[in-house]
Short mmCIF file of C-alpha atoms (C1' of nucleotides) in Angstrom, two decimals:
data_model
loop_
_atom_site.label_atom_id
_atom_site.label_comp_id
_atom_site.label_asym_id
_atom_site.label_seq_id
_atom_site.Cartn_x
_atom_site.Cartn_y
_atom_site.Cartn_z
CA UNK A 1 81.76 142.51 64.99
CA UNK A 2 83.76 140.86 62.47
CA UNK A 3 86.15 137.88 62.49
CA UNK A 4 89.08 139.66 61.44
CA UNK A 5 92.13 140.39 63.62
CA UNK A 6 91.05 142.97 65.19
CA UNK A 7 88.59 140.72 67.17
CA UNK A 8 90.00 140.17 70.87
CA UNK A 9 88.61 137.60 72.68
CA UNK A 10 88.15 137.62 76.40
CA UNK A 11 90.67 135.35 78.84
CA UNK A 12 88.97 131.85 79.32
CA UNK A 13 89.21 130.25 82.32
CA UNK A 14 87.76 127.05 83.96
CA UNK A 15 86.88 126.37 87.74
CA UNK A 16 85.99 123.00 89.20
CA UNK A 17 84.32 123.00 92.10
CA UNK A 18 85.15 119.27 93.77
CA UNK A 19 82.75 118.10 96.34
CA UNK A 20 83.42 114.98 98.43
CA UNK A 21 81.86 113.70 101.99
CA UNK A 22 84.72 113.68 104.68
CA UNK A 23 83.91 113.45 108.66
CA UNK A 24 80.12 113.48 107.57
CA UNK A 25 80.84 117.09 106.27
CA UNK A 26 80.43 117.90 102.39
CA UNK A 27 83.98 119.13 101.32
CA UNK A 28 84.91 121.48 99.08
CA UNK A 29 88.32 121.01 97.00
CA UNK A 30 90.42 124.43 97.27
CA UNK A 31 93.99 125.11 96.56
CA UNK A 32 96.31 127.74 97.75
CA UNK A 33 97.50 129.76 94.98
CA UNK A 34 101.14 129.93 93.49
CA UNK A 35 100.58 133.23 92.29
CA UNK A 36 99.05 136.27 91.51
CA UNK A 37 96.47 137.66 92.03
CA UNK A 38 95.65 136.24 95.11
CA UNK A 39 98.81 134.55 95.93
CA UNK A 40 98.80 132.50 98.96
CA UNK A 41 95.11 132.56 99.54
CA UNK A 42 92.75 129.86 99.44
CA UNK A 43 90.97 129.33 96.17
CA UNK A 44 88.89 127.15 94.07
CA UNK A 45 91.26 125.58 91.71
CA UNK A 46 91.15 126.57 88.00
CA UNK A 47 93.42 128.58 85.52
CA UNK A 48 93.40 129.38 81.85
CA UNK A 49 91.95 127.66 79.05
CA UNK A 50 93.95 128.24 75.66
CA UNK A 51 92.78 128.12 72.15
CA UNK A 52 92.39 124.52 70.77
CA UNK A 53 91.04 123.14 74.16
CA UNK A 54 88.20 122.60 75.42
CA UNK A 55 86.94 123.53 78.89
CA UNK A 56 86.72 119.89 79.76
CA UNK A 57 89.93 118.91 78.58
CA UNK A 58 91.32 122.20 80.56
CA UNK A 59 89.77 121.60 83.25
CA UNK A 60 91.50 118.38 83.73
CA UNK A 61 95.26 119.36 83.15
CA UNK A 62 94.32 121.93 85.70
CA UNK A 63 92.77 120.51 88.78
CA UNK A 64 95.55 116.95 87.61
CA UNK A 65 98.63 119.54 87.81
CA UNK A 66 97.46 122.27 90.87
CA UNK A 67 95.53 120.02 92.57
CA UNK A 68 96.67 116.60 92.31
CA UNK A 69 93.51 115.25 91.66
CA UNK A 70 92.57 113.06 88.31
CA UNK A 71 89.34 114.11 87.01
CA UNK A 72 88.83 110.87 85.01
CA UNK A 73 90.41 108.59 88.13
CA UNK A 74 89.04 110.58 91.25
CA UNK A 75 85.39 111.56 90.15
CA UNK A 76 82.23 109.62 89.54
CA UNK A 77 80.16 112.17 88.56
CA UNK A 78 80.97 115.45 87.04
CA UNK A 79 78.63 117.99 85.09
CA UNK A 80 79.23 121.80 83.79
CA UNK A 81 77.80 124.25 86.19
CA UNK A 82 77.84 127.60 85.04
CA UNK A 83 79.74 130.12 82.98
CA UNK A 84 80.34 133.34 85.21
CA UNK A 85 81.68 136.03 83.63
CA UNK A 86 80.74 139.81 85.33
CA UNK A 87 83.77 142.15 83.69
CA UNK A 88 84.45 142.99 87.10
CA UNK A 89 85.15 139.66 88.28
CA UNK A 90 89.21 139.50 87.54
CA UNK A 91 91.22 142.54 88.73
CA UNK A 92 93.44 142.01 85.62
CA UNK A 93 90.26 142.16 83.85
CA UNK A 94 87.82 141.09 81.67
CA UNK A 95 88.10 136.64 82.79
CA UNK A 96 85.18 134.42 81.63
CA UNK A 97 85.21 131.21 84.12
CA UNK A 98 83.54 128.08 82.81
CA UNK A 99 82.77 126.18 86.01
CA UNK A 100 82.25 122.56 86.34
CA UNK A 101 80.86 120.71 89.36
CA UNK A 102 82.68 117.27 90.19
CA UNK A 103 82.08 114.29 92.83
CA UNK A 104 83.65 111.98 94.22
CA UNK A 105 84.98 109.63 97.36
CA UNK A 106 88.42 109.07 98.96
CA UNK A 107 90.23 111.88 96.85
CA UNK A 108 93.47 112.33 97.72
CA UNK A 109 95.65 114.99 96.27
CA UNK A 110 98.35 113.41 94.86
CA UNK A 111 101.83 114.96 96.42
CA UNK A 112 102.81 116.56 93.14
CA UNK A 113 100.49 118.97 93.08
CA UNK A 114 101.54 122.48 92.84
CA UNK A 115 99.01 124.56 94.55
CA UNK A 116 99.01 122.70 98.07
CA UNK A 117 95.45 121.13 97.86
CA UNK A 118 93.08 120.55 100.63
CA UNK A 119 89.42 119.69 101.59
CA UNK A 120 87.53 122.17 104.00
CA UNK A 121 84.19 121.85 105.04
CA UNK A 122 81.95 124.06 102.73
CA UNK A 123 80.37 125.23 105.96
CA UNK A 124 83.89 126.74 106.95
CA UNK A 125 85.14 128.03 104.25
CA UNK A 126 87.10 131.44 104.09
CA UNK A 127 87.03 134.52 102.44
CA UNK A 128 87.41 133.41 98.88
CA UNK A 129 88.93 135.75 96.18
CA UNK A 130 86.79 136.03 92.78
CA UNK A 131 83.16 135.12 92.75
CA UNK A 132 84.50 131.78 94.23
CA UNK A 133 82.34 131.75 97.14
CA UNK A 134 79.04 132.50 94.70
CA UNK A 135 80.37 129.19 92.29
CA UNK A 136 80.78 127.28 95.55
CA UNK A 137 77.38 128.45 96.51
CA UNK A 138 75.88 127.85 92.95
CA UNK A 139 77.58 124.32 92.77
CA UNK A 140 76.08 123.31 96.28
CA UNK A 141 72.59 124.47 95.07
CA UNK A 142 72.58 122.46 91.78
CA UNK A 143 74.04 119.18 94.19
CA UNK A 144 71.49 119.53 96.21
CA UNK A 145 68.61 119.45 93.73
CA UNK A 146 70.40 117.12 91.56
CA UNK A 147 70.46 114.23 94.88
CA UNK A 148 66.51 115.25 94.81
CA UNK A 149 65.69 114.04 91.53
CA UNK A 150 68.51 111.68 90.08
CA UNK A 151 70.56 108.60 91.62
CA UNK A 152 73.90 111.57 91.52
CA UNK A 153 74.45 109.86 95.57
CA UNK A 154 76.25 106.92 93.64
CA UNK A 155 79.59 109.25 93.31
CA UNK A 156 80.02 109.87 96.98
CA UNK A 157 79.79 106.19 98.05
CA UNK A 158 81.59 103.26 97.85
CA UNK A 159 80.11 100.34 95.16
CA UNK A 160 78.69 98.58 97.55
CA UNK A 161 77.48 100.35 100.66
CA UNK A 162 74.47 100.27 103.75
CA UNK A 163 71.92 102.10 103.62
CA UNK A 164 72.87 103.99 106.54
CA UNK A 165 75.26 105.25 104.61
CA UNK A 166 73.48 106.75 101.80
CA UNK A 167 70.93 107.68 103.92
CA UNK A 168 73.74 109.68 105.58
CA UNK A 169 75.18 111.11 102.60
CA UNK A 170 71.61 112.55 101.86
CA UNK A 171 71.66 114.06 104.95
CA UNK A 172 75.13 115.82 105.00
CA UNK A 173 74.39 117.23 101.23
CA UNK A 174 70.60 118.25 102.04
CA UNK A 175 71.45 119.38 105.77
CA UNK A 176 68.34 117.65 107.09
CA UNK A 177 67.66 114.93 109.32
CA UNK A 178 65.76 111.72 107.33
CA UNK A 179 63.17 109.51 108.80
CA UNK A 180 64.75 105.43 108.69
CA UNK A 181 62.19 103.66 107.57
CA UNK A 182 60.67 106.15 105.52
CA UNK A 183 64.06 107.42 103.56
CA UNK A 184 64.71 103.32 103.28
CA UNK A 185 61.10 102.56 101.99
CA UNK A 186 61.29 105.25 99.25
CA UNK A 187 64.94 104.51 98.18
CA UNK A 188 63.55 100.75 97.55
CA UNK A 189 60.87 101.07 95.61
CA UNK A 190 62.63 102.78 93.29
CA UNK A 191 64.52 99.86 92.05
CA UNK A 192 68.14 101.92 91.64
CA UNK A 193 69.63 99.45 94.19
CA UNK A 194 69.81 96.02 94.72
CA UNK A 195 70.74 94.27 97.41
CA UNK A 196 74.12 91.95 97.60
CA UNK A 197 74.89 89.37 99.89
CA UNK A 198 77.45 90.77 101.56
CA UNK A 199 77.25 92.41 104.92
CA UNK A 200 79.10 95.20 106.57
CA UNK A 201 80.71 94.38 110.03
CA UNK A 202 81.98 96.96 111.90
CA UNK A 203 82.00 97.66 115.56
CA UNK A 204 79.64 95.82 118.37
CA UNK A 205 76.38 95.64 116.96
CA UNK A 206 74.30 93.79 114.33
CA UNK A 207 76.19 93.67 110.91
CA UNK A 208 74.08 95.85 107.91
CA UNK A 209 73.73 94.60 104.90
CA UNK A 210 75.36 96.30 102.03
CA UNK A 211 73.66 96.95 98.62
CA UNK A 212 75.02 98.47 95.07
CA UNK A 213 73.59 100.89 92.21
CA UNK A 214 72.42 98.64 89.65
CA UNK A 215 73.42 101.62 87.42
CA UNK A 216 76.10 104.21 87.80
CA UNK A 217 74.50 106.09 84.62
CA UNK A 218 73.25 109.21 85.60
CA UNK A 219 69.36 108.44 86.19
CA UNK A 220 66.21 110.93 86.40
CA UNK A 221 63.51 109.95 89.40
CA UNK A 222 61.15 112.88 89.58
CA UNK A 223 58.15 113.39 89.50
CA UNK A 224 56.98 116.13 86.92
CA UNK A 225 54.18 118.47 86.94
CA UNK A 226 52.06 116.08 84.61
CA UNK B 1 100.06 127.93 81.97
CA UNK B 2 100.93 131.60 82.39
CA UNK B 3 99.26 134.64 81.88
CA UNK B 4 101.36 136.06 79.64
CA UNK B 5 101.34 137.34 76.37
CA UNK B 6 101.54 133.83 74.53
CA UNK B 7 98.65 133.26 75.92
CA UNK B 8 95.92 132.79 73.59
CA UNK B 9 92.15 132.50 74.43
CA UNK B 10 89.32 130.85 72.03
CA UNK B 11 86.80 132.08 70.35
CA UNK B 12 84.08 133.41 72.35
CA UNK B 13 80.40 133.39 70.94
CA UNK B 14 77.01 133.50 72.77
CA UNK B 15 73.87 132.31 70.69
CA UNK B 16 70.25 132.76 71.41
CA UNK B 17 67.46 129.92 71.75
CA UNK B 18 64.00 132.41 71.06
CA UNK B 19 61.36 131.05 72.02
CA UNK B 20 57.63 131.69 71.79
CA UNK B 21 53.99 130.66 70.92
CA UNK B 22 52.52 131.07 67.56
CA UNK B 23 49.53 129.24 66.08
CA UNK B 24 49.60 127.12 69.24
CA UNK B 25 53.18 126.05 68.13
CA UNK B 26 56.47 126.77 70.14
CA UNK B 27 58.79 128.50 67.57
CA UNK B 28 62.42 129.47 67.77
CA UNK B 29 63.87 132.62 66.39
CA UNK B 30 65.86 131.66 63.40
CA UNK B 31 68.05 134.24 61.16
CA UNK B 32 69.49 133.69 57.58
CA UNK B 33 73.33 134.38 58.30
CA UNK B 34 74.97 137.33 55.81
CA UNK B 35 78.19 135.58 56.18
CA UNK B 36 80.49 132.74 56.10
CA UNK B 37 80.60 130.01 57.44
CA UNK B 38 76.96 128.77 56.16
CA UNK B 39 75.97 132.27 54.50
CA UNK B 40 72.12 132.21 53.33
CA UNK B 41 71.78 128.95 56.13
CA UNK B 42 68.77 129.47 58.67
CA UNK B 43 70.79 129.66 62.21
CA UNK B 44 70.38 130.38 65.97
CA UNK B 45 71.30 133.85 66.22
CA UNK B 46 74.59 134.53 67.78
CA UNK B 47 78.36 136.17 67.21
CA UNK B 48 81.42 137.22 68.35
CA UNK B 49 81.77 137.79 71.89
CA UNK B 50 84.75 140.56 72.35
CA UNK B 51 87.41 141.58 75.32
CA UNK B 52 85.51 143.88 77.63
CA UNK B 53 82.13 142.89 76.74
CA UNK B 54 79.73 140.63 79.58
CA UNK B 55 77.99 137.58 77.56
CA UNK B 56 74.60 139.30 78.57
CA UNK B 57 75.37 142.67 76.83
CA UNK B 58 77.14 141.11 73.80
CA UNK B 59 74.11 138.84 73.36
CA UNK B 60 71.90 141.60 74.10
CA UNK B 61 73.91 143.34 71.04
CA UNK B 62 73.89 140.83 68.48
CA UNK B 63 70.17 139.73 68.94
CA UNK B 64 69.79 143.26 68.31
CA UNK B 65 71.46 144.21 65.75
CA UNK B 66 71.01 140.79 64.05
CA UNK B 67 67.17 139.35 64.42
CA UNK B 68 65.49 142.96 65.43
CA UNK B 69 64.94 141.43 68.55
CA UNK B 70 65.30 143.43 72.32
CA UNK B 71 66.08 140.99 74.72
CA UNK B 72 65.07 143.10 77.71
CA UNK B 73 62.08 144.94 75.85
CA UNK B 74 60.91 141.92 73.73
CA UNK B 75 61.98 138.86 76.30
CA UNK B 76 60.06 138.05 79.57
CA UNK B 77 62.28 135.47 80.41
CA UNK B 78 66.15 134.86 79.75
CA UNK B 79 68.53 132.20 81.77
CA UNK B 80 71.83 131.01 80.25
CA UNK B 81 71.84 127.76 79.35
CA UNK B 82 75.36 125.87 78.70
CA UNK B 83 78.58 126.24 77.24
CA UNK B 84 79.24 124.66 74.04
CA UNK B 85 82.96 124.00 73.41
CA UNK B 86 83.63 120.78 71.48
CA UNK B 87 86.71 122.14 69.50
CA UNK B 88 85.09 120.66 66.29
CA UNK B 89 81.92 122.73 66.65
CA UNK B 90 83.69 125.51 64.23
CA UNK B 91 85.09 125.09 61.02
CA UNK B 92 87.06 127.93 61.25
CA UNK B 93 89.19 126.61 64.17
CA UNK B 94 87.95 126.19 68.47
CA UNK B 95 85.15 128.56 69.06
CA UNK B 96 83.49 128.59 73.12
CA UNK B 97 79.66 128.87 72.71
CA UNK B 98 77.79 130.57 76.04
CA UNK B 99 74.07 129.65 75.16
CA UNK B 100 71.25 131.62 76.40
CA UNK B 101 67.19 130.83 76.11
CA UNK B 102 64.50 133.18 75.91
CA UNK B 103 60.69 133.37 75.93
CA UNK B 104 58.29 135.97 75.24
CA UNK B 105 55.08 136.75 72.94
CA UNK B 106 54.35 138.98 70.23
CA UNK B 107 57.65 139.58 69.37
CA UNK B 108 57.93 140.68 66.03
CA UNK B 109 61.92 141.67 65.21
CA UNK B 110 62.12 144.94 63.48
CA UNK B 111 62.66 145.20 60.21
CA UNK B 112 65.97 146.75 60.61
CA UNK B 113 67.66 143.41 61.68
CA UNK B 114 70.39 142.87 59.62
CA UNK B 115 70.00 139.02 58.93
CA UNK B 116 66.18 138.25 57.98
CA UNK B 117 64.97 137.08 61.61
CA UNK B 118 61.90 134.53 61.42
CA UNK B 119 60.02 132.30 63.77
CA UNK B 120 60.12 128.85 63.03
CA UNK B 121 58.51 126.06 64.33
CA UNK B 122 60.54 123.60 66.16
CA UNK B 123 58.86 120.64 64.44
CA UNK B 124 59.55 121.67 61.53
CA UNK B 125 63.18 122.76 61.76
CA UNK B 126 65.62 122.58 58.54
CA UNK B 127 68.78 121.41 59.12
CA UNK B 128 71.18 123.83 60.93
CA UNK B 129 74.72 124.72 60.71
CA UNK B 130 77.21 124.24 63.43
CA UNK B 131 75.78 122.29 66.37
CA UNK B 132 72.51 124.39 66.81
CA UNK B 133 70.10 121.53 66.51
CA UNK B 134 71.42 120.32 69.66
CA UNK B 135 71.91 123.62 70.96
CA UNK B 136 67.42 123.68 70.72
CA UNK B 137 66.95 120.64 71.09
CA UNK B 138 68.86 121.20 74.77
CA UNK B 139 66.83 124.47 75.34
CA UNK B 140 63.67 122.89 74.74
CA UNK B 141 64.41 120.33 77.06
CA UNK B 142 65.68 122.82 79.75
CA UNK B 143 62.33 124.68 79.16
CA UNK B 144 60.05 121.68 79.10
CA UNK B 145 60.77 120.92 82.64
CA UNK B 146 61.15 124.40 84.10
CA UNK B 147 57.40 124.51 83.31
CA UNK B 148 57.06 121.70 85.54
CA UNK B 149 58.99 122.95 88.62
CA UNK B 150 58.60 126.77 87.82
CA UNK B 151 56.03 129.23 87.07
CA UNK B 152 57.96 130.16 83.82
CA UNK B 153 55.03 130.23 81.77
CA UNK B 154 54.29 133.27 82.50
CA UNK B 155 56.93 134.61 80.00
CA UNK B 156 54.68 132.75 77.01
CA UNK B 157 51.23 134.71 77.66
CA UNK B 158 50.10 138.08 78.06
CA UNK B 159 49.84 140.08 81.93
CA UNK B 160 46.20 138.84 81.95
CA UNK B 161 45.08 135.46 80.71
CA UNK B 162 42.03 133.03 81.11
CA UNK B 163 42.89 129.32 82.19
CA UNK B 164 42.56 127.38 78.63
CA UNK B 165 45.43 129.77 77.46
CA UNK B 166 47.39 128.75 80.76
CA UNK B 167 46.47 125.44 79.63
CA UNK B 168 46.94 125.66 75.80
CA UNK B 169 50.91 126.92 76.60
CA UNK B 170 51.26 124.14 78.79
CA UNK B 171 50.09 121.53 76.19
CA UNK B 172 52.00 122.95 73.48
CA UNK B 173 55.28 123.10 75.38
CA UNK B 174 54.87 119.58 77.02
CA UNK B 175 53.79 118.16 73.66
CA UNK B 176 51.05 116.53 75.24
CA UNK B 177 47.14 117.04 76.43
CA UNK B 178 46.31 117.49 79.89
CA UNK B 179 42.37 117.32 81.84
CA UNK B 180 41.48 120.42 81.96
CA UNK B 181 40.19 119.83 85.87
CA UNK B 182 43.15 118.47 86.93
CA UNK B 183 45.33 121.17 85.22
CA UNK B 184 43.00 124.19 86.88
CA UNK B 185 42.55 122.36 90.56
CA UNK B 186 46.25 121.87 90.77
CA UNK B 187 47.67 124.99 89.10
CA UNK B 188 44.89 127.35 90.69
CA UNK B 189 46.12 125.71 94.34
CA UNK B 190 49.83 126.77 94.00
CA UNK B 191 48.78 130.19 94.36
CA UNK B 192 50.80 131.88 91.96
CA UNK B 193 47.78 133.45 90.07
CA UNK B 194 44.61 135.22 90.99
CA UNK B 195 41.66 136.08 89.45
CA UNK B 196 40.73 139.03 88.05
CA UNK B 197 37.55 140.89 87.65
CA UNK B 198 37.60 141.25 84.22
CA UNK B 199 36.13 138.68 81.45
CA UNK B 200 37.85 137.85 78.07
CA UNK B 201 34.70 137.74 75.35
CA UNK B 202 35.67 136.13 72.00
CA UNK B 203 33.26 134.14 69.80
CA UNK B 204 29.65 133.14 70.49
CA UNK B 205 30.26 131.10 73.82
CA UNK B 206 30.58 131.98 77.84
CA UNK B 207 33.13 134.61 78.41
CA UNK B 208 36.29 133.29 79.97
CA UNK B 209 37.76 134.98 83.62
CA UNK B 210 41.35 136.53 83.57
CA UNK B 211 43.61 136.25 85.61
CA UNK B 212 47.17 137.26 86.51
CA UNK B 213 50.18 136.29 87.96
CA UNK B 214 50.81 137.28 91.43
CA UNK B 215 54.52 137.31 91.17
CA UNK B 216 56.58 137.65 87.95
CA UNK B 217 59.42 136.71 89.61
CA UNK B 218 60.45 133.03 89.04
CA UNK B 219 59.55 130.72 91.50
CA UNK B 220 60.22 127.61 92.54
CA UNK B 221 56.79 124.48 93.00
CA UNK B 222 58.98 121.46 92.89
CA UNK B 223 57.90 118.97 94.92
CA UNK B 224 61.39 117.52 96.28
CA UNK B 225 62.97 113.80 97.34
CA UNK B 226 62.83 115.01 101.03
"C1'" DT C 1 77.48 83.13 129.69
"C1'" DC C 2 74.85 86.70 130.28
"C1'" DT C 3 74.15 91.57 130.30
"C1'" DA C 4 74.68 95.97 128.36
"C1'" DC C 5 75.25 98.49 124.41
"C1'" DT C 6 74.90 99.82 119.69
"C1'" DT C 7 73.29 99.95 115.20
"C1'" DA C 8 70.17 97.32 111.71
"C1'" DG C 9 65.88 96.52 110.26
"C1'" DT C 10 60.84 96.55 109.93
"C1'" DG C 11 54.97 98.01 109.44
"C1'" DT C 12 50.81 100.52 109.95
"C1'" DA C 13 47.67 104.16 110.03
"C1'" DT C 14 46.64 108.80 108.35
"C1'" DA C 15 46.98 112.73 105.31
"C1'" DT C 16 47.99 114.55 100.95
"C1'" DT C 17 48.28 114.49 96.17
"C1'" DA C 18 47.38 112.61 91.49
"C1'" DG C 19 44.36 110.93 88.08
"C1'" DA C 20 40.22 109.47 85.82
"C1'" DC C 21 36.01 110.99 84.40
"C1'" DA C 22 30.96 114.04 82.28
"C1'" DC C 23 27.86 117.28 82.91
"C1'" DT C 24 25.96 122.20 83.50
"C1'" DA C 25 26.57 127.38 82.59
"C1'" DT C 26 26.76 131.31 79.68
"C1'" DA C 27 27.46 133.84 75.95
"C1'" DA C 28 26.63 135.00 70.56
"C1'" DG C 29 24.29 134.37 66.32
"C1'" DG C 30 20.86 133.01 63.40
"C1'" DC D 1 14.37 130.41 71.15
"C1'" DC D 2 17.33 127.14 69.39
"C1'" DT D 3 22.03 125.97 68.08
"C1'" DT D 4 26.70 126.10 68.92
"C1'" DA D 5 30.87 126.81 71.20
"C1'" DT D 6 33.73 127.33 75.03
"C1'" DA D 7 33.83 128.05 80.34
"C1'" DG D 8 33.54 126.06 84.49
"C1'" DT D 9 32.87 122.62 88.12
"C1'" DG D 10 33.13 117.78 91.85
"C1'" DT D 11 33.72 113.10 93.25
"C1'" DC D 12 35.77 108.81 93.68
"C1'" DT D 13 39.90 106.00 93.57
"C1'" DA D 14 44.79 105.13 93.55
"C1'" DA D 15 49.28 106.41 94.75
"C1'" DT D 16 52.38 108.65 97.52
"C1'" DA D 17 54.09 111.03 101.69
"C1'" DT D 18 54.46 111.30 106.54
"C1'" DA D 19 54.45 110.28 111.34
"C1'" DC D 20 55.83 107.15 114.53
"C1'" DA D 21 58.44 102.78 118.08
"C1'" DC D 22 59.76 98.46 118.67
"C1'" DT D 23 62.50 93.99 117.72
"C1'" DA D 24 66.90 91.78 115.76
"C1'" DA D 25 71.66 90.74 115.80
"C1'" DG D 26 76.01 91.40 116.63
"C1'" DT D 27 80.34 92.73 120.13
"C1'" DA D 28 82.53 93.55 124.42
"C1'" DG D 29 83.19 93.27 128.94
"C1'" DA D 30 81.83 91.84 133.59
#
DNA sequence: TCTACTTAGTGTATATTAGACACTATAAGG
DNA sequence: CCTTATAGTGTCTAATATACACTAAGTAGA
């Protein structure tokens, strides 16, 4: 295969698969499409990637103009997933999807967005066109291991929060119940949060205290196999 | 952006991270590229990745044809590992790399391989063109800690095996020594191998047991956050 | 003002896992 | 049979994980 003219590269697209916490449910971004294929059904947003951009760079026009949300502005934590790309995938044909996997916390669309955006609950979703539900699937996967062995919580809370409430968003992502004092003890002693001294009021009981990252780089906290 | 025919897609390439064990070294599969760019350079092998054509059959192509090298004969262990797309990473212009890693043993690439394959240690790497130092450098890390939450290894030693080479491919992958009680109490108690009732004899010492894998299927021994 | 309600916050005992550490067993070869 | 080389094994201690239930502090309403 040379690089001569005759070489025809495959259509590149980009998906972004946007996660946030809403109700206590993990939410998944989709948009309803504009056009063909597909048109009118719900889908993960993404679209085609030209020559001379990246996939990052792509990635943001396209979730900024058909979804209304500002990769840079709306996520704290974002990370390539996966590149899918099964000939079969496209009915026009041969599509390569680089997908990326973003977080974040009080998203909302922005009202210019062309492809009518919306948050559904990833444990509601519909039939999705594409490989969109396997992406979706893949994304909630690598979220799920990523909250087990780095400090990723930090982009679906606010900078200063309770512990209830990360121990909550644990639970939503990871579906499982947490023991209190055990969840809290662990958290601690791992010196990624410090405690302010400000307290969270709210409703008629005893006030919580509310704590913040004392990083918001991406941090490992595993333990290895030696 | 439509999908029309102004439309224009990148480059597409895949390249291949080779991995495997010689001399109690981990060694990547380098080639001496025929043409330009960086003609007569050591490289990663990799190429053009056409219209029509699935990353995992163009790969399995060009490793082919390229460094001698079968990736479903010679390979025991493949996973894709990220998509490189700075625009810069090309001089000819914006070329998409999808980046696989592989691991077997004994592979020697046939001699029909267009570009002069070799195994190289990854200590002792020469400078490479394009961004494929960081292209190993990120498979080696992606490797290094599958070993720790997978039974990968498996793909680095042959169907039977006695415990210091379980050990040995271990050490030389983590870069580091390990007690050889430890490593045997805690490996032999995840269950994934059993002994065997044969006996490898080599030298004038005790024979060493072998033993196999029960599964060759990856699987998972992460201890998780919760 | 006190009582009921709701969430915050805390400690201990047990089980499991990790890590440090040194000697005996078994073969070949001279 | 003695030397040499690698195989193979167990115990003690430290760290971590898990199970589990009560008190603290605020609000609201009687």
């Amino acid at each position: 295969m040379k690089y001569t003219s005759e070489y025809q590269p495959p259509t590149l697209t980009v998906d972004a698969v946007v996660f946030q916490i809403i109700d206590d449910k993990l939410q998944v971004l989709l948009v309803r499409r504009s056009q063909e294929p597909f048109k009118d059904e719900l889908a993960v947003p993404g679209g085609y990637n030209p020559q001379g951009e990246t996939t990052q760079v792509a990635l943001k026009r396209i979730t900024l103009h058909k979804a209304g949300v500002d990769i840079d502005k709306d996520l704290k934590y974002i990370e390539q997933l996966y590149t899918f790309d099964t000939v079969a995938r496209d009915p026009r044909g041969h599509a390569v999807s680089v997908s990326y996997m973003g977080c974040g916390r009080d998203i909302k669309p922005s009202a210019s967005a062309s492809e009518r955006p919306a948050f559904v609950p990833v444990d509601e979703l519909p039939e999705l066109p594409y490989d969109h539900a396997d992406i979706i699937l893949y994304a909630r996967n690598r979220l799920r291991s990523k909250l087990t062995y780095t400090n990723a919580v930090y982009a679906f809370l606010p900078s200063k929060f309770t512990l209830t409430q990360l121990q909550q968003a644990y639970e939503t992502i990871l579906g499982k119940e947490l023991d209190k004092r055990n969840f809290r003890k662990k958290f601690l002693s791992l010196g990624l949060i410090r405690e302010t001294d400000e307290m969270f009021r709210e409703g008629a009981h005893r006030p919580a205290r509310l704590y913040e990252f004392t990083s918001k780089k991406l941090a490992s906290l595993s333990r290895s196999f030696d």
